[in-house]
């Protein structure tokens, strides 16, 4: 899903979102010197590509490790070095807007404010409490509190938190690296898009491609399960499953979670999704996840289709460059660039995609 970017992004506590070691610089820790001048109360670790700051060094090292996995995947999929990053996790809440701005001015174009475990738990509890309280109207407060605590403990298991972060840190950095790397002088306009200036499908695909391989594999498996159920009984498939195999719609739609996020922000009195970083769970997350997860699954599998048909691991860079030039997906398909066996217009590509899906996910 899509904060300036983080200072406004909603992280699903459902499974909607749910490495390599970081090389050290020789000699003086120059990047950490720059970052620590902005956030002196946080521990800092660095690689040649960026820094991670947290309340203790072990946590900072973990965040750096997750970010570095994304760096390697960005280079593999887009053929370019991602912008220098800073992942910053305050002990309470988020690092301030002033600190984010200072990091950017200090040489870190991509800044990802991140929630500590303590803050994440508090926000998960607030979200769950809203849902449980609505369902248990009139029940004793002690019963409501017990139900909330049980749900929070289940949601906040170390394994669940680790699984979410394994995908989410590099996923969120991927949004920034793509948006700011290809449109460096643009501003975020979420009235028009869930993300930056790009069509939403490639913005989301760029982020999904940054996820750890295990996360990508999970998405492909979920797609296969839904697709096999669809093939078994297409007439009874729900709308999101039907849209999941509609490649033309995928290329043209606004991120399906966009309207739901805007409505949640409106209900919470938030002027825009750049105003805060909120965690949602339970029923709130489920509503967004219905369309959002489908978009993630499409991104994972459609990326494999594009690579296989074009024979180009870095085809995403060529499409991004076309979008920067102002081309549409239709215009890019029709232009003179080599594209392997990928059809040159959308209707033919939809038919080819369906044929590819049958080969990619054969029936037993």
CSV table of C-alpha atoms in Angstrom, one decimal:
chain,number,residue,atom,x,y,z
A,1,UNK,CA,0.0,0.0,0.0
A,2,UNK,CA,0.9,3.2,-0.4
A,3,UNK,CA,4.1,8.3,3.6
A,4,UNK,CA,5.4,11.5,2.1
A,5,UNK,CA,5.4,8.7,1.5
A,6,UNK,CA,5.6,7.3,5.1
A,7,UNK,CA,4.3,10.3,7.0
A,8,UNK,CA,1.0,9.3,5.6
A,9,UNK,CA,1.0,5.7,4.8
A,10,UNK,CA,-1.2,3.1,6.4
A,11,UNK,CA,0.4,-0.2,7.3
A,12,UNK,CA,-2.0,-3.1,7.4
A,13,UNK,CA,-1.7,-5.3,10.5
A,14,UNK,CA,-3.4,-8.0,8.5
A,15,UNK,CA,-1.2,-10.0,6.1
A,16,UNK,CA,-1.9,-7.5,3.3
A,17,UNK,CA,1.8,-6.9,3.3
A,18,UNK,CA,1.8,-10.0,5.0
A,19,UNK,CA,18.8,-10.5,3.1
A,20,UNK,CA,21.9,-9.7,2.4
A,21,UNK,CA,24.3,-8.5,5.0
A,22,UNK,CA,25.2,-4.8,5.0
A,23,UNK,CA,28.7,-3.9,3.8
A,24,UNK,CA,30.6,-1.6,6.1
A,25,UNK,CA,32.4,1.5,5.0
A,26,UNK,CA,36.1,1.6,5.7
A,27,UNK,CA,37.4,4.3,7.9
A,28,UNK,CA,35.1,7.0,9.4
A,29,UNK,CA,31.4,6.4,9.4
A,30,UNK,CA,30.7,9.4,7.2
A,31,UNK,CA,27.0,8.7,6.5
A,32,UNK,CA,26.2,8.1,10.1
A,33,UNK,CA,28.0,11.4,11.0
A,34,UNK,CA,25.6,13.2,8.7
A,35,UNK,CA,22.5,11.3,10.0
A,36,UNK,CA,23.4,11.5,13.6
A,37,UNK,CA,23.8,15.3,13.4
A,38,UNK,CA,20.0,15.3,12.7
A,39,UNK,CA,19.0,12.5,15.1
A,40,UNK,CA,21.7,12.4,17.8
A,41,UNK,CA,19.6,10.4,20.3
A,42,UNK,CA,19.4,7.4,18.0
A,43,UNK,CA,22.0,4.7,17.2
A,44,UNK,CA,23.1,4.7,13.6
A,45,UNK,CA,24.6,2.0,11.4
A,46,UNK,CA,25.4,2.3,7.7
A,47,UNK,CA,26.3,0.7,4.4
A,48,UNK,CA,27.6,2.2,1.2
A,49,UNK,CA,23.9,2.8,0.3
A,50,UNK,CA,22.4,4.4,3.3
A,51,UNK,CA,21.8,4.4,7.0
A,52,UNK,CA,19.4,2.9,9.6
A,53,UNK,CA,18.7,4.7,12.9
A,54,UNK,CA,17.0,3.2,15.9
A,55,UNK,CA,17.0,3.3,19.7
A,56,UNK,CA,19.6,0.6,19.9
A,57,UNK,CA,22.3,-0.7,17.6
A,58,UNK,CA,20.9,-4.2,17.2
A,59,UNK,CA,17.5,-2.9,15.9
A,60,UNK,CA,19.3,-0.4,13.6
A,61,UNK,CA,21.3,-3.3,12.1
A,62,UNK,CA,18.2,-5.3,11.5
A,63,UNK,CA,16.5,-2.4,9.7
A,64,UNK,CA,19.7,-1.9,7.6
A,65,UNK,CA,19.8,-5.5,6.7
A,66,UNK,CA,16.2,-5.4,5.4
A,67,UNK,CA,16.9,-2.2,3.5
A,68,UNK,CA,20.0,-3.6,1.9
A,69,UNK,CA,18.1,-6.6,0.5
A,70,UNK,CA,15.9,-4.1,-1.3
A,71,UNK,CA,18.9,-2.3,-2.7
A,72,UNK,CA,20.1,-5.4,-4.4
A,73,UNK,CA,16.7,-6.2,-5.8
A,74,UNK,CA,16.2,-2.6,-7.1
A,75,UNK,CA,19.5,-2.9,-9.0
A,76,UNK,CA,18.5,-6.3,-10.4
A,77,UNK,CA,15.1,-5.2,-11.6
A,78,UNK,CA,15.8,-1.6,-12.7
A,79,UNK,CA,19.4,-1.7,-13.6
A,80,UNK,CA,20.4,1.4,-11.6
A,81,UNK,CA,21.6,2.3,-8.2
A,82,UNK,CA,18.8,3.4,-5.9
A,83,UNK,CA,18.9,6.7,-4.2
A,84,UNK,CA,20.7,7.0,-0.9
A,85,UNK,CA,18.3,6.1,2.0
A,86,UNK,CA,17.7,6.6,5.7
A,87,UNK,CA,15.4,4.4,7.7
A,88,UNK,CA,14.7,6.1,11.0
A,89,UNK,CA,12.8,4.5,13.9
A,90,UNK,CA,12.1,6.6,16.9
A,91,UNK,CA,11.5,5.0,20.3
A,92,UNK,CA,8.0,6.7,20.4
A,93,UNK,CA,5.9,7.7,17.5
A,94,UNK,CA,7.6,8.8,14.3
A,95,UNK,CA,10.7,10.9,13.8
A,96,UNK,CA,9.6,14.5,13.3
A,97,UNK,CA,8.9,16.1,10.0
A,98,UNK,CA,11.7,18.5,10.7
A,99,UNK,CA,14.1,15.5,11.1
A,100,UNK,CA,12.9,14.0,7.9
A,101,UNK,CA,13.5,17.3,6.1
A,102,UNK,CA,16.9,17.6,7.7
A,103,UNK,CA,17.9,14.1,6.6
A,104,UNK,CA,16.8,14.9,3.0
A,105,UNK,CA,18.8,18.1,3.0
A,106,UNK,CA,21.7,16.2,4.6
A,107,UNK,CA,22.2,13.8,1.7
A,108,UNK,CA,19.5,11.2,2.0
A,109,UNK,CA,16.9,11.7,-0.7
A,110,UNK,CA,14.8,8.7,0.4
A,111,UNK,CA,13.8,8.8,4.1
A,112,UNK,CA,11.6,6.1,5.6
A,113,UNK,CA,10.2,6.9,9.1
A,114,UNK,CA,9.5,3.6,10.7
A,115,UNK,CA,7.4,2.5,13.7
A,116,UNK,CA,9.0,0.9,16.7
A,117,UNK,CA,7.5,-2.2,18.2
A,118,UNK,CA,6.1,-0.1,21.1
A,119,UNK,CA,4.4,2.4,18.8
A,120,UNK,CA,3.3,-0.3,16.4
A,121,UNK,CA,1.6,-2.2,19.2
A,122,UNK,CA,-0.1,0.9,20.5
A,123,UNK,CA,-1.6,1.6,17.0
A,124,UNK,CA,-2.6,-2.0,16.5
A,125,UNK,CA,-4.4,-1.9,19.8
A,126,UNK,CA,-6.2,1.3,18.9
A,127,UNK,CA,-7.4,-0.1,15.6
A,128,UNK,CA,-8.5,-3.4,17.2
A,129,UNK,CA,-10.2,-1.6,20.0
A,130,UNK,CA,-12.3,0.4,17.5
A,131,UNK,CA,-13.6,-2.8,15.9
A,132,UNK,CA,-14.1,-4.8,19.1
A,133,UNK,CA,-15.9,-1.9,20.8
A,134,UNK,CA,-18.3,-1.6,17.9
A,135,UNK,CA,-19.0,-5.3,17.9
A,136,UNK,CA,-19.5,-5.5,21.7
A,137,UNK,CA,-21.6,-2.4,22.4
A,138,UNK,CA,-23.3,-2.7,25.8
A,139,UNK,CA,-20.9,-5.4,27.1
A,140,UNK,CA,-18.9,-4.8,30.3
A,141,UNK,CA,-15.7,-2.8,29.7
A,142,UNK,CA,-13.7,-5.7,31.3
A,143,UNK,CA,-14.9,-8.1,28.6
A,144,UNK,CA,-14.1,-5.6,25.9
A,145,UNK,CA,-10.6,-5.0,27.3
A,146,UNK,CA,-10.0,-8.8,27.5
A,147,UNK,CA,-11.1,-9.3,23.9
A,148,UNK,CA,-8.9,-6.5,22.7
A,149,UNK,CA,-5.9,-7.8,24.6
A,150,UNK,CA,-6.3,-11.3,23.2
A,151,UNK,CA,-6.5,-10.0,19.7
A,152,UNK,CA,-3.5,-7.7,20.1
A,153,UNK,CA,-1.4,-10.5,21.5
A,154,UNK,CA,-2.2,-12.7,18.6
A,155,UNK,CA,-1.5,-9.9,16.1
A,156,UNK,CA,1.7,-8.9,17.8
A,157,UNK,CA,3.5,-12.2,17.9
A,158,UNK,CA,7.2,-11.9,17.1
A,159,UNK,CA,6.8,-14.2,14.0
A,160,UNK,CA,3.9,-12.0,12.6
A,161,UNK,CA,5.8,-8.8,13.2
A,162,UNK,CA,9.0,-10.2,11.6
A,163,UNK,CA,7.1,-11.5,8.6
A,164,UNK,CA,5.5,-8.1,8.0
A,165,UNK,CA,8.7,-6.3,8.3
A,166,UNK,CA,10.5,-8.7,6.0
A,167,UNK,CA,8.3,-7.5,3.2
A,168,UNK,CA,7.3,-4.0,4.3
A,169,UNK,CA,10.7,-2.2,4.9
A,170,UNK,CA,12.0,-2.9,1.4
A,171,UNK,CA,8.5,-2.6,-0.1
A,172,UNK,CA,8.1,1.0,1.2
A,173,UNK,CA,11.7,1.9,0.2
A,174,UNK,CA,10.8,0.6,-3.3
A,175,UNK,CA,8.0,3.1,-3.7
A,176,UNK,CA,10.4,5.9,-2.9
A,177,UNK,CA,13.3,4.6,-5.0
A,178,UNK,CA,11.0,4.3,-8.0
A,179,UNK,CA,9.0,7.5,-7.6
A,180,UNK,CA,11.9,9.8,-6.6
A,181,UNK,CA,14.4,8.1,-8.9
A,182,UNK,CA,12.4,8.5,-12.1
A,183,UNK,CA,10.5,11.7,-11.1
A,184,UNK,CA,13.1,13.5,-8.9
A,185,UNK,CA,11.4,16.9,-9.1
A,186,UNK,CA,7.8,15.7,-8.6
A,187,UNK,CA,5.6,16.1,-5.6
A,188,UNK,CA,3.3,13.4,-4.2
A,189,UNK,CA,-0.3,13.9,-5.5
A,190,UNK,CA,-2.5,11.3,-3.9
A,191,UNK,CA,-5.6,13.0,-5.2
A,192,UNK,CA,-4.7,11.6,-8.6
A,193,UNK,CA,-2.7,8.5,-7.6
A,194,UNK,CA,-2.1,6.3,-4.6
A,195,UNK,CA,1.6,7.0,-5.1
A,196,UNK,CA,3.6,9.3,-7.3
A,197,UNK,CA,3.3,10.4,-10.9
A,198,UNK,CA,3.5,6.9,-12.3
A,199,UNK,CA,0.5,4.8,-13.2
A,200,UNK,CA,-0.3,3.0,-10.0
A,201,UNK,CA,0.3,-0.5,-11.3
A,202,UNK,CA,4.0,0.0,-11.9
A,203,UNK,CA,4.4,2.1,-8.7
A,204,UNK,CA,3.0,-0.9,-6.8
A,205,UNK,CA,4.9,-3.5,-8.9
A,206,UNK,CA,8.2,-1.6,-8.1
A,207,UNK,CA,7.5,-1.9,-4.4
A,208,UNK,CA,6.5,-5.6,-4.6
A,209,UNK,CA,9.6,-6.4,-6.5
A,210,UNK,CA,11.7,-5.1,-3.6
A,211,UNK,CA,10.2,-7.6,-1.2
A,212,UNK,CA,12.2,-10.6,0.1
A,213,UNK,CA,11.9,-13.7,-2.2
A,214,UNK,CA,9.9,-15.6,0.4
A,215,UNK,CA,7.3,-12.8,0.4
A,216,UNK,CA,7.1,-12.8,-3.4
A,217,UNK,CA,6.7,-16.6,-3.4
A,218,UNK,CA,3.8,-16.2,-0.9
A,219,UNK,CA,2.1,-13.8,-3.2
A,220,UNK,CA,2.5,-16.1,-6.2
A,221,UNK,CA,1.1,-19.0,-4.2
A,222,UNK,CA,-1.9,-16.9,-3.1
A,223,UNK,CA,-2.5,-15.9,-6.8
A,224,UNK,CA,-2.4,-19.5,-7.8
A,225,UNK,CA,-4.9,-20.6,-5.2
A,226,UNK,CA,-7.4,-17.9,-6.2
A,227,UNK,CA,-6.8,-18.5,-9.9
A,228,UNK,CA,-7.4,-22.3,-9.5
A,229,UNK,CA,-10.6,-21.6,-7.6
A,230,UNK,CA,-11.7,-19.3,-10.4
A,231,UNK,CA,-11.0,-21.9,-13.1
A,232,UNK,CA,-13.0,-24.5,-11.2
A,233,UNK,CA,-16.1,-22.2,-11.0
A,234,UNK,CA,-15.7,-18.9,-12.8
A,235,UNK,CA,-19.4,-18.0,-12.6
A,236,UNK,CA,-19.3,-17.8,-8.8
A,237,UNK,CA,-16.0,-15.9,-8.5
A,238,UNK,CA,-16.0,-12.7,-6.5
A,239,UNK,CA,-15.3,-9.4,-8.2
A,240,UNK,CA,-11.7,-9.1,-7.0
A,241,UNK,CA,-10.9,-12.5,-8.3
A,242,UNK,CA,-12.3,-11.6,-11.7
A,243,UNK,CA,-10.3,-8.3,-11.7
A,244,UNK,CA,-7.2,-10.3,-10.7
A,245,UNK,CA,-6.9,-11.8,-14.2
A,246,UNK,CA,-8.0,-8.6,-16.0
A,247,UNK,CA,-4.7,-7.2,-17.2
A,248,UNK,CA,-6.2,-4.3,-19.0
A,249,UNK,CA,-8.0,-3.1,-15.9
A,250,UNK,CA,-4.8,-3.6,-13.9
A,251,UNK,CA,-2.9,-1.2,-16.3
A,252,UNK,CA,-5.5,1.5,-16.1
A,253,UNK,CA,-7.0,1.5,-12.5
A,254,UNK,CA,-6.2,3.6,-9.6
A,255,UNK,CA,-4.9,1.6,-6.7
A,256,UNK,CA,-8.0,-0.2,-5.3
A,257,UNK,CA,-7.1,0.7,-1.7
A,258,UNK,CA,-7.0,4.5,-2.6
A,259,UNK,CA,-10.6,5.3,-1.9
A,260,UNK,CA,-10.8,3.2,1.2
A,261,UNK,CA,-7.7,4.9,2.7
A,262,UNK,CA,-9.1,8.3,1.9
A,263,UNK,CA,-12.4,7.5,3.6
A,264,UNK,CA,-10.6,6.1,6.7
A,265,UNK,CA,-8.5,9.3,6.9
A,266,UNK,CA,-11.7,11.4,6.5
A,267,UNK,CA,-13.4,9.5,9.3
A,268,UNK,CA,-10.4,9.9,11.5
A,269,UNK,CA,-10.2,13.7,10.8
A,270,UNK,CA,-6.9,13.4,8.9
A,271,UNK,CA,-6.7,16.0,6.1
A,272,UNK,CA,-4.6,13.8,3.8
A,273,UNK,CA,-2.7,10.6,4.0
A,274,UNK,CA,0.5,12.6,4.3
A,275,UNK,CA,-0.6,13.8,7.8
A,276,UNK,CA,0.1,10.7,9.8
A,277,UNK,CA,1.3,7.1,9.9
A,278,UNK,CA,-1.4,4.9,11.1
A,279,UNK,CA,-1.7,1.2,11.6
A,280,UNK,CA,-5.0,-0.5,11.0
A,281,UNK,CA,-6.2,-4.0,11.8
A,282,UNK,CA,-9.3,-6.1,12.0
A,283,UNK,CA,-12.3,-5.0,10.0
A,284,UNK,CA,-10.7,-1.7,8.8
A,285,UNK,CA,-7.7,-3.7,7.3
A,286,UNK,CA,-10.0,-6.3,5.8
A,287,UNK,CA,-11.9,-3.8,3.8
A,288,UNK,CA,-8.8,-2.2,2.3
A,289,UNK,CA,-7.1,-5.6,1.9
A,290,UNK,CA,-9.9,-7.0,-0.3
A,291,UNK,CA,-8.7,-4.9,-3.2
A,292,UNK,CA,-5.2,-4.1,-2.0
A,293,UNK,CA,-4.1,-7.6,-1.7
A,294,UNK,CA,-5.4,-8.4,-5.1
A,295,UNK,CA,-3.3,-5.6,-6.5
A,296,UNK,CA,-0.2,-7.0,-4.8
A,297,UNK,CA,-0.8,-10.5,-6.1
A,298,UNK,CA,-1.3,-9.1,-9.7
A,299,UNK,CA,1.9,-7.1,-9.4
A,300,UNK,CA,3.9,-10.2,-8.4
A,301,UNK,CA,2.6,-12.4,-11.1
A,302,UNK,CA,2.3,-9.8,-13.9
A,303,UNK,CA,6.0,-8.9,-13.3
A,304,UNK,CA,6.9,-12.6,-14.0
A,305,UNK,CA,4.8,-12.5,-17.2
A,306,UNK,CA,6.5,-9.3,-18.4
A,307,UNK,CA,10.0,-10.7,-17.8
A,308,UNK,CA,9.3,-14.1,-19.4
A,309,UNK,CA,7.6,-12.7,-22.5
A,310,UNK,CA,10.2,-9.9,-23.1
A,311,UNK,CA,13.2,-12.0,-22.0
A,312,UNK,CA,14.4,-8.9,-20.1
A,313,UNK,CA,14.8,-8.9,-16.3
A,314,UNK,CA,15.0,-5.1,-16.3
A,315,UNK,CA,12.0,-4.5,-18.5
A,316,UNK,CA,10.5,-2.4,-15.7
A,317,UNK,CA,13.2,0.3,-16.2
A,318,UNK,CA,12.2,0.5,-19.9
A,319,UNK,CA,8.6,0.9,-19.1
A,320,UNK,CA,9.3,3.5,-16.4
A,321,UNK,CA,11.4,5.5,-18.9
A,322,UNK,CA,8.5,5.4,-21.3
A,323,UNK,CA,6.2,6.8,-18.6
A,324,UNK,CA,8.7,9.5,-17.8
A,325,UNK,CA,8.6,10.5,-21.5
A,326,UNK,CA,4.8,10.7,-21.2
A,327,UNK,CA,3.9,7.5,-23.0
A,328,UNK,CA,1.0,5.4,-22.0
A,329,UNK,CA,1.2,1.6,-21.7
A,330,UNK,CA,-0.5,1.3,-25.1
A,331,UNK,CA,2.1,3.6,-26.7
A,332,UNK,CA,4.9,1.8,-25.1
A,333,UNK,CA,3.6,-1.6,-26.4
A,334,UNK,CA,3.4,-0.1,-29.9
A,335,UNK,CA,6.8,1.7,-30.0
A,336,UNK,CA,9.8,0.3,-31.8
A,337,UNK,CA,11.7,-1.1,-28.8
A,338,UNK,CA,12.2,-4.8,-28.9
A,339,UNK,CA,9.9,-6.7,-26.6
A,340,UNK,CA,10.5,-10.4,-27.2
A,341,UNK,CA,7.2,-12.2,-27.7
A,342,UNK,CA,5.1,-9.7,-25.8
A,343,UNK,CA,2.0,-8.7,-27.8
A,344,UNK,CA,2.0,-5.1,-29.1
A,345,UNK,CA,-1.5,-4.1,-28.1
A,346,UNK,CA,-3.6,-4.6,-25.0
A,347,UNK,CA,-6.4,-6.8,-26.3
A,348,UNK,CA,-3.9,-9.3,-27.7
A,349,UNK,CA,-1.8,-9.1,-24.5
A,350,UNK,CA,-4.9,-10.0,-22.4
A,351,UNK,CA,-5.5,-13.2,-24.4
A,352,UNK,CA,-1.8,-14.0,-24.2
A,353,UNK,CA,-1.8,-13.4,-20.5
A,354,UNK,CA,-4.6,-15.8,-19.9
A,355,UNK,CA,-2.8,-18.5,-22.0
A,356,UNK,CA,0.4,-17.8,-20.0
A,357,UNK,CA,-1.5,-18.2,-16.7
A,358,UNK,CA,-2.8,-21.6,-17.8
A,359,UNK,CA,0.8,-22.7,-18.4
A,360,UNK,CA,2.2,-21.0,-15.3
A,361,UNK,CA,-0.4,-22.6,-13.0
A,362,UNK,CA,-1.3,-26.0,-14.6
A,363,UNK,CA,-4.1,-28.0,-13.2
A,364,UNK,CA,-3.1,-31.2,-11.4
